[in-house]
Structures are given as structure tokens and as C-alpha cells.
Coordinates of C-alpha atoms and ligand atoms in Angstrom, one line a residue:
X265 CA 14.9 12.6 46.2
X266 CA 18.7 14.5 46.6
X267 CA 21.6 12.0 47.8
X268 CA 23.4 13.8 50.8
X269 CA 26.3 13.4 49.0
X270 CA 25.5 15.5 45.2
X271 CA 28.2 18.3 44.6
X272 CA 25.6 21.3 43.2
X273 CA 28.1 21.3 40.5
X274 CA 26.8 18.1 38.4
X275 CA 23.5 20.7 38.3
X276 CA 24.7 23.6 38.2
X277 CA 22.9 25.1 34.7
X278 CA 24.8 24.8 31.5
X279 CA 25.6 28.2 30.8
X280 CA 27.7 28.5 34.1
X281 CA 29.0 25.3 34.0
X282 CA 30.4 26.5 30.5
X283 CA 31.8 29.6 32.1
X284 CA 33.6 27.6 34.8
X285 CA 34.9 24.9 32.1
X286 CA 36.2 28.3 29.9
X287 CA 38.3 30.1 33.0
X288 CA 39.3 26.5 34.0
X289 CA 41.2 26.3 30.2
X290 CA 42.1 29.5 29.7
X291 CA 44.5 28.9 33.3
X292 CA 45.7 25.2 32.4
X293 CA 46.5 26.1 28.8
X294 CA 48.8 28.2 30.2
X295 CA 49.9 25.9 33.2
X296 CA 50.6 23.3 30.6
X297 CA 52.4 25.8 28.3
X298 CA 54.6 26.5 31.2
X299 CA 55.4 23.7 32.7
X300 CA 55.4 21.0 29.8
X301 CA 58.4 21.7 26.8
X302 CA 56.4 19.0 24.3
X303 CA 52.9 20.8 24.9
X304 CA 55.1 24.1 24.6
X305 CA 56.7 23.0 21.3
X306 CA 53.8 21.1 19.5
X307 CA 51.6 24.6 20.4
X308 CA 54.0 26.6 19.4
X309 CA 54.5 24.1 15.6
X310 CA 51.1 24.5 15.8
X311 CA 51.0 28.3 16.1
X312 CA 48.7 28.5 18.8
X313 CA 49.7 30.4 22.4
X314 CA 48.7 30.3 25.3
X315 CA 46.7 33.4 25.1
X316 CA 44.9 32.5 22.1
X317 CA 42.5 30.1 24.3
X318 CA 40.7 32.4 26.2
X319 CA 37.8 29.6 26.8
X320 CA 36.3 26.3 25.2
X321 CA 35.0 27.8 21.8
X322 CA 38.8 28.0 21.4
X323 CA 39.3 24.3 22.3
X324 CA 39.3 23.8 18.6
X325 CA 42.6 25.9 18.5
X326 CA 44.9 23.6 20.3
X327 CA 46.5 20.3 18.7
X328 CA 45.9 16.9 19.5
X329 CA 47.5 14.3 21.4
X330 CA 47.6 10.4 20.8
X331 CA 48.6 7.4 22.5
X332 CA 51.7 7.0 20.3
X333 CA 52.7 10.9 22.3
X334 CA 52.3 8.9 25.6
X335 CA 54.8 6.2 24.7
X336 CA 57.3 8.6 22.8
X337 CA 57.5 10.5 26.1
X338 CA 57.2 7.4 28.6
X339 CA 57.8 7.7 31.3
X340 CA 58.6 12.0 32.3
X341 CA 57.8 13.8 29.2
X342 CA 54.2 14.7 29.9
X343 CA 55.0 15.3 33.6
X344 CA 54.1 19.1 34.6
X345 CA 54.6 19.0 38.0
X346 CA 58.4 17.9 39.7
X347 CA 58.4 14.4 40.9
X348 CA 58.7 14.9 44.4
X349 CA 55.1 16.7 44.1
X350 CA 53.6 13.3 42.9
X351 CA 52.3 10.6 45.4
X352 CA 51.1 8.2 42.8
X353 CA 51.5 6.4 39.6
X354 CA 49.3 4.0 37.7
X355 CA 49.3 2.2 34.2
X356 CA 46.6 1.2 31.5
X357 CA 46.2 -2.6 31.3
X358 CA 48.3 -2.6 27.7
X359 CA 44.4 -3.9 26.2
X360 CA 46.4 -3.0 23.4
X361 CA 50.4 -1.6 23.0
X362 CA 52.6 -1.1 25.1
X363 CA 51.9 0.3 28.5
X364 CA 51.7 4.0 29.3
X365 CA 52.0 5.0 32.6
X366 CA 50.3 8.3 34.7
X367 CA 51.2 10.0 37.4
X368 CA 48.7 12.0 40.2
X369 CA 49.7 14.6 42.9
X370 CA 47.7 14.0 45.7
X371 CA 45.0 16.5 44.4
X372 CA 44.5 14.6 41.6
X373 CA 44.0 11.1 43.7
X374 CA 41.3 13.8 45.6
X375 CA 39.5 15.2 42.6
X376 CA 39.5 11.4 41.1
X377 CA 38.0 10.3 44.6
X378 CA 35.7 12.6 44.4
X379 CA 34.5 11.6 40.6
X380 CA 34.5 7.9 41.2
X381 CA 32.1 9.4 44.7
X382 CA 29.8 10.9 42.4
X383 CA 29.6 7.4 40.2
X384 CA 29.0 5.5 43.4
X385 CA 26.4 8.5 44.7
X386 CA 24.3 8.2 41.4
X387 CA 24.1 4.0 41.5
X388 CA 22.2 5.1 44.6
X389 CA 25.1 4.4 47.2
X390 CA 25.2 6.1 51.0
X391 CA 27.4 5.8 54.4
X392 CA 25.4 2.9 54.7
X393 CA 26.0 0.6 52.1
X394 CA 28.8 -2.1 52.1
X395 CA 31.1 -1.5 48.6
X396 CA 32.4 -4.5 47.8
X397 CA 35.2 -3.1 45.1
X398 CA 36.9 -6.5 43.0
X399 CA 38.4 -4.5 40.6
X400 CA 41.9 -5.4 40.0
X401 CA 44.3 -3.2 42.7
X402 CA 47.5 -2.1 41.7
X403 CA 48.7 -0.3 39.0
X404 CA 45.3 -0.9 37.1
X405 CA 43.2 2.4 38.0
X406 CA 39.8 0.1 38.5
X407 CA 41.0 -1.1 42.2
X408 CA 42.1 1.8 43.6
X409 CA 39.5 4.3 41.8
X410 CA 36.3 2.9 43.3
X411 CA 38.4 2.3 46.6
X412 CA 39.2 6.0 47.0
X413 CA 35.1 6.9 45.9
X414 CA 33.4 4.4 48.3
X415 CA 35.8 5.8 51.4
X416 CA 34.8 9.5 50.3
X417 CA 30.6 8.3 50.3
X418 CA 31.7 6.3 53.7
X419 CA 30.6 3.2 52.5
X420 CA 31.9 -0.1 54.7
X421 CA 34.8 -0.6 52.1
X422 CA 35.6 -4.2 51.0
X423 CA 39.4 -3.8 48.7
X424 CA 38.4 -7.3 47.6
X425 CA 40.6 -6.8 44.6
X426 CA 39.5 -9.7 41.2
X427 CA 40.0 -13.3 41.3
X428 CA 38.9 -15.9 43.7
X429 CA 35.6 -15.9 43.4
X430 CA 35.3 -18.8 46.2
X431 CA 35.9 -15.8 47.9
X432 CA 34.3 -13.0 46.6
X433 CA 30.9 -15.1 47.6
X434 CA 32.0 -15.8 50.8
X435 CA 32.4 -12.0 51.9
X436 CA 29.4 -11.0 49.8
X437 CA 27.5 -13.0 51.7
X438 CA 28.6 -12.8 55.4
X439 CA 29.2 -9.2 54.7
X440 CA 26.0 -8.2 53.2
X441 CA 28.0 -6.6 50.1
X442 CA 25.1 -4.2 48.6
X443 CA 27.1 -2.5 45.7
X444 CA 29.6 -4.5 43.2
X445 CA 32.3 -3.2 41.4
X446 CA 33.9 -4.6 39.0
X447 CA 34.4 -5.3 35.8
X448 CA 30.9 -6.6 33.8
X449 CA 32.4 -9.8 32.5
X450 CA 33.4 -10.7 35.7
X451 CA 30.1 -9.7 37.3
X452 CA 28.8 -12.5 34.9
X453 CA 30.9 -14.8 36.2
X454 CA 29.8 -13.8 39.4
X455 CA 26.3 -14.0 39.0
X456 CA 26.8 -17.3 37.4
X457 CA 28.4 -18.7 40.1
X458 CA 25.6 -17.1 42.4
X459 CA 22.9 -19.0 40.3
X460 CA 25.3 -22.4 40.3
X461 CA 25.2 -22.5 44.2
X462 CA 22.2 -21.6 45.0
X463 CA 23.0 -18.7 46.8
X464 CA 21.4 -15.6 45.5
X465 CA 18.7 -15.0 48.6
X466 CA 21.6 -15.1 50.9
X467 CA 22.4 -11.7 48.8
X468 CA 22.2 -8.0 50.4
X469 CA 23.5 -6.7 46.8
X470 CA 21.5 -3.7 44.8
X471 CA 23.7 -2.3 42.5
X472 CA 26.6 -2.9 40.9
X473 CA 29.1 -0.7 39.3
X474 CA 30.7 -2.1 35.9
X475 CA 33.1 -0.7 33.5
X476 CA 36.8 -0.8 31.7
X477 CA 35.8 -2.8 29.0
X478 CA 32.5 -2.4 26.3
X479 CA 29.2 -4.4 27.4
X480 CA 26.3 -5.0 25.5
X481 CA 23.0 -3.8 26.9
X482 CA 21.8 -7.3 26.7
X483 CA 24.7 -8.3 29.0
X484 CA 23.2 -5.6 31.1
X485 CA 19.9 -7.3 31.5
X486 CA 21.7 -10.7 31.8
X487 CA 23.7 -9.6 35.0
X488 CA 20.7 -7.3 36.9
X489 CA 18.9 -10.9 36.6
X490 CA 21.2 -13.0 38.0
X491 CA 22.0 -11.3 40.5
X492 CA 19.3 -9.5 41.5
X493 CA 20.4 -6.4 41.0
X494 CA 20.4 -2.7 39.2
X495 CA 23.6 -2.0 37.3
X496 CA 25.5 0.9 36.5
X497 CA 27.7 1.7 33.5
X498 CA 30.9 3.6 34.3
X499 CA 33.7 4.9 31.8
X500 CA 37.2 6.2 32.6
X501 CA 41.0 5.8 31.3
X502 CA 44.1 6.0 32.5
X503 CA 45.5 8.9 30.9
X504 CA 42.9 10.9 31.9
X505 CA 42.8 9.9 35.3
X506 CA 40.7 6.2 35.6
X507 CA 37.5 4.9 36.4
X508 CA 34.4 8.0 37.2
X509 CA 34.9 10.0 34.0
X510 CA 31.3 9.5 33.0
X511 CA 29.1 7.2 34.7
X512 CA 25.2 6.4 34.5
X513 CA 23.0 7.5 36.7
X514 CA 19.4 5.4 37.4
X515 CA 18.1 7.0 34.1
X516 CA 20.8 4.2 32.6
X517 CA 20.7 6.0 29.7
X518 CA 24.5 7.1 28.7
X519 CA 27.0 8.3 31.3
X520 CA 27.5 12.0 32.8
X521 CA 30.6 12.9 32.1
X522 CA 32.1 15.1 35.1
X523 CA 32.6 17.9 33.0
X524 CA 33.8 20.6 35.9
X525 CA 36.8 18.0 35.1
X526 CA 36.9 16.8 31.8
X527 CA 36.0 19.0 28.7
X528 CA 34.8 16.1 25.9
X529 CA 34.6 16.4 22.3
X530 CA 33.7 14.2 19.4
X531 CA 35.5 14.2 16.1
X532 CA 35.7 12.5 12.9
X533 CA 39.2 10.1 13.4
X534 CA 40.1 10.8 10.1
X535 CA 40.1 14.5 9.6
X536 CA 39.6 15.7 13.1
X537 CA 36.9 18.1 12.7
X538 CA 34.7 18.3 16.0
X539 CA 32.0 17.0 14.9
X540 CA 28.1 18.0 15.9
X541 CA 26.3 16.6 19.5
X542 CA 24.4 13.4 18.7
X543 CA 27.4 12.1 16.0
X544 CA 29.3 9.5 16.1
X545 CA 32.9 9.8 16.2
X546 CA 35.9 9.8 18.3
X547 CA 36.1 11.0 21.8
X548 CA 38.4 13.8 23.1
X549 CA 39.7 14.9 26.5
X550 CA 40.4 17.8 28.4
X551 CA 41.3 17.7 31.0
X552 CA 40.9 21.3 32.9
X553 CA 41.4 20.7 37.0
X554 CA 44.5 17.9 37.2
X555 CA 47.7 19.0 38.0
X556 CA 50.6 16.2 37.4
X557 CA 48.9 14.6 34.1
X558 CA 46.9 17.2 32.5
X559 CA 46.4 16.0 29.0
X560 CA 44.6 18.6 26.4
X561 CA 43.0 17.1 23.3
X562 CA 43.7 13.2 24.3
X563 CA 42.2 11.3 21.3
X564 CA 40.6 8.0 23.0
X565 CA 40.2 6.0 20.2
X566 CA 36.8 5.0 21.7
X567 CA 34.0 5.7 19.2
X568 CA 30.3 6.7 20.6
X569 CA 28.4 10.2 20.4
X570 CA 27.3 13.0 23.2
X571 CA 24.1 13.8 24.5
X572 CA 22.7 17.2 26.1
X573 CA 19.4 15.7 26.2
X574 CA 17.7 16.7 29.7
X575 CA 18.5 13.7 32.2
X576 CA 15.6 13.3 34.7
X577 CA 18.2 13.1 37.6
X578 CA 18.7 17.0 37.5
X579 CA 22.1 16.5 36.0
X580 CA 23.5 19.0 33.7
X581 CA 26.7 17.2 32.5
X582 CA 26.8 16.2 29.0
X583 CA 26.1 12.4 28.3
X584 CA 27.7 9.7 26.1
X585 CA 26.3 6.6 25.1
X586 CA 27.8 3.1 25.5
X587 CA 30.9 3.6 23.6
X588 CA 30.7 1.4 20.5
X589 CA 34.3 0.0 21.5
X590 CA 37.2 1.6 20.3
X591 CA 38.7 2.2 16.9
X592 CA 41.2 -0.2 17.2
X593 CA 38.7 -3.0 18.7
X594 CA 37.1 -3.2 15.4
X595 CA 38.0 -5.8 13.0
X596 CA 38.3 -5.9 9.2
X597 CA 37.2 -9.5 8.5
X598 CA 36.8 -10.5 4.8
X599 CA 36.4 -6.8 3.9
X600 CA 34.0 -6.1 6.8
X601 CA 33.6 -4.1 9.8
X602 CA 33.4 -6.4 13.1
X603 CA 32.8 -5.2 15.9
X604 CA 32.7 -7.6 19.3
X605 CA 29.8 -6.2 20.6
X606 CA 27.2 -7.2 17.3
X607 CA 28.2 -10.7 18.0
X608 CA 27.8 -10.3 22.1
X609 CA 24.3 -8.8 20.9
X610 CA 23.0 -12.1 18.9
X611 CA 24.8 -14.4 21.2
X612 CA 22.5 -13.0 24.0
X613 CA 19.5 -12.8 22.4
X614 CA 19.6 -16.3 21.3
X615 CA 19.6 -17.2 25.2
X616 CA 23.4 -17.5 25.7
X617 CA 25.5 -16.4 28.3
X618 CA 28.6 -14.3 27.3
X619 CA 30.5 -16.9 27.6
X620 CA 32.3 -16.7 23.9
X621 CA 35.3 -16.2 21.7
X622 CA 36.3 -15.0 19.2
X623 CA 39.1 -15.9 17.1
X624 CA 40.7 -14.8 13.5
X625 CA 42.7 -16.3 11.3
X626 CA 44.2 -16.2 7.6
X627 CA 44.5 -18.8 5.4
X628 CA 46.3 -18.2 2.0
X629 CA 44.4 -15.2 1.2
X630 CA 41.4 -15.6 3.2
X631 CA 40.2 -14.5 6.5
X632 CA 38.7 -17.1 8.8
X633 CA 36.3 -16.0 11.6
X634 CA 35.0 -18.8 14.4
X635 CA 32.6 -18.0 17.1
X636 CA 33.0 -19.9 20.3
X637 CA 30.2 -20.2 22.6
X638 CA 29.1 -22.3 25.2
X639 CA 25.5 -23.7 26.2
X640 CA 24.2 -22.4 29.1
X641 CA 24.1 -25.4 32.1
X642 CA 20.1 -25.3 31.6
X643 CA 20.6 -26.0 28.1
X644 CA 23.1 -28.7 28.5
X645 CA 20.7 -30.2 31.1
X646 CA 17.2 -29.8 28.9
X647 CA 18.3 -29.8 25.2
X648 CA 15.1 -28.2 23.0
X649 CA 17.6 -28.3 20.1
X650 CA 20.5 -30.4 18.7
X651 CA 24.2 -28.7 18.5
X652 CA 24.2 -28.4 14.9
X653 CA 21.3 -26.8 14.7
X654 CA 22.0 -24.4 17.3
X655 CA 24.7 -23.4 15.7
X656 CA 23.1 -22.6 12.2
X657 CA 20.5 -20.4 13.7
X658 CA 23.6 -18.7 15.1
X659 CA 25.5 -19.0 11.7
X660 CA 22.1 -17.2 10.2
X661 CA 21.4 -14.2 12.8
X662 CA 25.3 -13.5 12.3
X663 CA 24.8 -13.2 8.5
X664 CA 22.2 -11.3 8.6
X665 CA 24.3 -8.9 11.5
X666 CA 27.8 -8.2 10.5
X667 CA 26.7 -9.4 5.9
X668 CA 29.6 -12.7 6.2
X669 CA 29.7 -16.2 6.9
X670 CA 31.4 -16.8 10.4
X671 CA 32.2 -20.4 11.2
X672 CA 29.9 -21.4 14.7
X673 CA 31.0 -23.7 17.7
X674 CA 28.5 -24.5 20.0
X675 CA 30.9 -25.7 23.1
X676 CA 30.3 -27.6 26.3
X677 CA 29.5 -25.5 30.0
X678 CA 32.4 -24.2 31.3
X679 CA 35.1 -24.7 28.4
X680 CA 36.0 -21.3 27.7
X681 CA 38.2 -19.4 30.2
X682 CA 36.8 -17.2 32.3
X683 CA 38.0 -14.1 33.2
X684 CA 38.7 -11.9 36.0
X685 CA 39.3 -8.3 35.1
X686 CA 38.9 -7.2 31.4
X687 CA 37.8 -10.3 28.6
X688 CA 40.1 -11.3 25.9
X689 CA 37.1 -11.7 23.4
X690 CA 39.0 -12.0 20.1
X691 CA 42.3 -13.1 19.5
X692 CA 43.3 -12.5 16.3
X693 CA 45.7 -15.1 14.8
X694 CA 46.4 -12.8 11.9
X695 CA 48.8 -10.3 13.7
X696 CA 47.7 -7.5 11.5
X697 CA 48.5 -5.0 13.9
X698 CA 52.0 -5.5 15.1
Ligands
LIG971 P1 43.8 0.0 28.3 O1 44.0 1.1 27.3 O2 45.3 -0.3 28.3 O3 42.8 -0.8 28.4 P2 42.8 1.4 30.5 O4 43.0 0.5 31.6 O5 42.9 2.9 30.9 O6 43.6 1.0 30.1 O7 41.1 1.2 29.5 C1 40.6 2.3 29.6 C2 39.8 1.7 28.2 O8 38.5 0.7 28.7 C3 38.8 3.0 27.9 O9 39.8 3.4 26.8 C4 37.6 2.3 26.9 O10 37.6 1.7 25.4 C5 37.8 0.9 27.8 N1 36.7 1.2 28.4 C6 36.7 1.8 29.9 N2 35.0 1.7 30.3 C7 34.4 1.1 29.6 C8 33.4 1.6 29.6 N3 32.2 1.6 30.2 N4 32.7 1.2 28.1 C9 32.9 0.8 27.1 N5 34.6 0.9 27.0 C10 35.0 0.8 28.6
LIG972 ZN1 21.2 11.8 34.8

């Protein structure tokens, strides 16, 4: 059944969508070339003129830009409109390195709100819903993005921001929140708190829209179960606007990228070559409608794959499968590639919750890696296995997943710090990348 707020553009036939993208791209490249000295020079250097970019088939001719360019151009170097036309600044969370700032005109904010509104609708949201936003508000894009989307759909919006779990639960039960928006790690914490207090039957929640950090299917299953909801993934990054660049529909099988605003490519991170659909590589975005901060061929460092397989929801926009994490999330430990998500999968498959931490260190020339994971309250109350046996079981599963030996410490419930925003899963004491 079609929702009252699903723009036709989301189900536009592909050929028509691509024609629209081509037209918008050509216009945007001209605009950016004329208004941003940095792009002008970069295109000149690459020997590309705006008239060389007639449509999406020419996109590959444009040079890439990356986070280092953004840092070098901080703060105003990539601004494409006069500063007086801007109404907002947001900033990245600084997960990796120095923060970057992004600028928005009112039109840019409207476009971003629109994307978040589409995400809420895709999760079943209507104007009858009470949308509980506990992403952080402020420079971080999570809160403001979902807040704007929620208004646009006409939901009753609770601008909770993050933290203060008691107050979150009180408002959630008193005001009948139906849609929860936050990071998946905070959703897991809320789920834990709800079950500890035995208030699950007081909740009216039906859906959650969780993103801003990588999370596994196992974690999705846990959150859905603990809060009694359907959990939808949402993706975005400040540089491109914020959450809502892509989001899941009821299929929960990859996130539809809002292709009327953002063109996605997957490239080989080493060679920069564009890869065919279905191959895993680095995600690159080109903004074709934004005004103040319109990045062209921006390398996100996020690794994932795209699929154009038809989706049963009817949306024609391409889907990106769950990002595997960022190229800079991957640790090389003892010479082997290790992703935090692999460790999470092993732990959750053995019945633990997503309360874990990974500590990497180097002693002499040897890397060490330790995974600390909490017992669940049930495990602590009704022990079925002694702790050393539990640890041995995890060590062995991690060995087959990663091919290396990991120290495992199973710790008491509540001994690992809870996250209210993006969780810090890895403490790398080797400081190799600074
Ligand atoms: P920072 O780069 O400082 O973390 P942002 O807050 O803009 O700044 O975060 C954007 C990044 O967060 C993305 O590039 C991606 O790595 C990660 N991210 C956002 N949403 C998701 C998601 N649903 N799944 C996995 N990673 C995500
Ligand atoms: Zn779909």
C-alpha cells in the first residue's frame, strides 16, 4: 500500500531517473566549476572542462576528492555560494581525525529533511506517529536530520537528543513513542534498560531507524527482540548532507540511495577504477542538487556493494548493502585484516549482547588483541558454563573467523562503558595511524 508521503521520484523508471541525473549532473558541474576555485583548478589540472560532462556516463572523467581535501580547504574553501546565503553549519563527529564542517542553504536543509522524511515513511511512519529522536543534537547531523524529516512527515516529534536513559524511557512510555531514532548501540542500551525494568509491555514502539555506525544483522535481531520493533538501517555522512543519503525499506535488504540527489559509484580503493555493480569497493558520492557544499566524486572510505535488483517495495533507487565499515575501521593485527563487525558477529552468535570492547596493543614487535565482552544478566544469574570455558569457546570461534588467536576476557555485566552516540569499539594503543 502506498504511503501518503512517498514521492513518485522514488519509483521512477530507471531510464527516466538516469536522464534526470544526467541533466542535474551537467548543470551542477558547471555551477561548481564557476563558483569553487578549488574545483576549477582541480578540473583544469585533470584536463576536464564542464562541457565534457554531459551526463552520468561522463562522471568518471571528473577527479575524486577526499577527506584530506576537505581538511585542507577548511573552513570555507569548498563553499559554492556566498556565506550570507547559508543558514546552517554541521560538523562530522570526528571519528577519524580532524572534524570537517559542511554548509547548508535553506534549500539544502529542505532537501536533507526530504531524504529523512522518506526514510521515516519507508519505516512505516505517518503523521499519526510519535517520533522519538535520541540521536545527538548539535553539530552532529543525526538529531537535526531526523528531526527535520519527522516534521516533514507530520509526526509528533520528541527532540530528546542522546543520554539520560531514565528520561528517555519516561517520555517513551508516557508519550507513547512509536518510532525510535538513534544509533544502534544506543538502541541496544535502551533495549537492555527496558528489559531490566520490565516495561516492555508499556511501550508503543513499532519501528526504529538506526544508523551513523556499522552494526551487524545479529545486532539487528537482538534490538528487534528486546524492543519489540522492526529495526531499519539508515546511512549518511555530514559531507554529503547527513542521515538519509540512503535508508532501508520494509524488505530490510540494503538501503535505497536517494539517486535523484546523490549519484553513487563503487571504486577500487587502490586504483580508483569504477567497479561493476555487485562488486565490493569504496563508495563515492556526487551531489547533484545541493547548493552550498556540493561535493563531486567524494570518496567516503566506506566499503560496500550496490545492487540494482528490483525491490519488492517498488522503489527503483539503487540499494547499498550494509557497509562493511570504513577502510580505516579495518585493523591489521598480526598481519591479518580484522573488522570489528566480524568480532561482533561471533559474540552475538554465542548469545552475548553488543557490550564489548576490542583492545589492540603492541609489545615489542608483536601485536596483541584482546576482546572484552560482558556476561548477559541471565548468564550471570544462571551460569551454564564456567567463565574459562566461555572464553575458550569464543577464542576458538574467533580463530576460525579471523585466523589469529585473540585473548578473550568475559567480564561482569555492566562493566563496559555504555555508548549514547557512536560506540567506541576499538582502543588501538599502537597509535599507528597518528
Ligand atoms: P565521522 O566521519 O566523523 O564519523 P559522520 O558523523 O558524518 O562523521 O559519520 C559518517 C560515517 O558514519 C559514514 O561515512 C559511515 O562510515 C558511518 N555510518 C553512517 N551510517 C552508517 C550505517 N548505517 N552503517 C554503517 N556505517 C554508517
Ligand atoms: Zn525497497
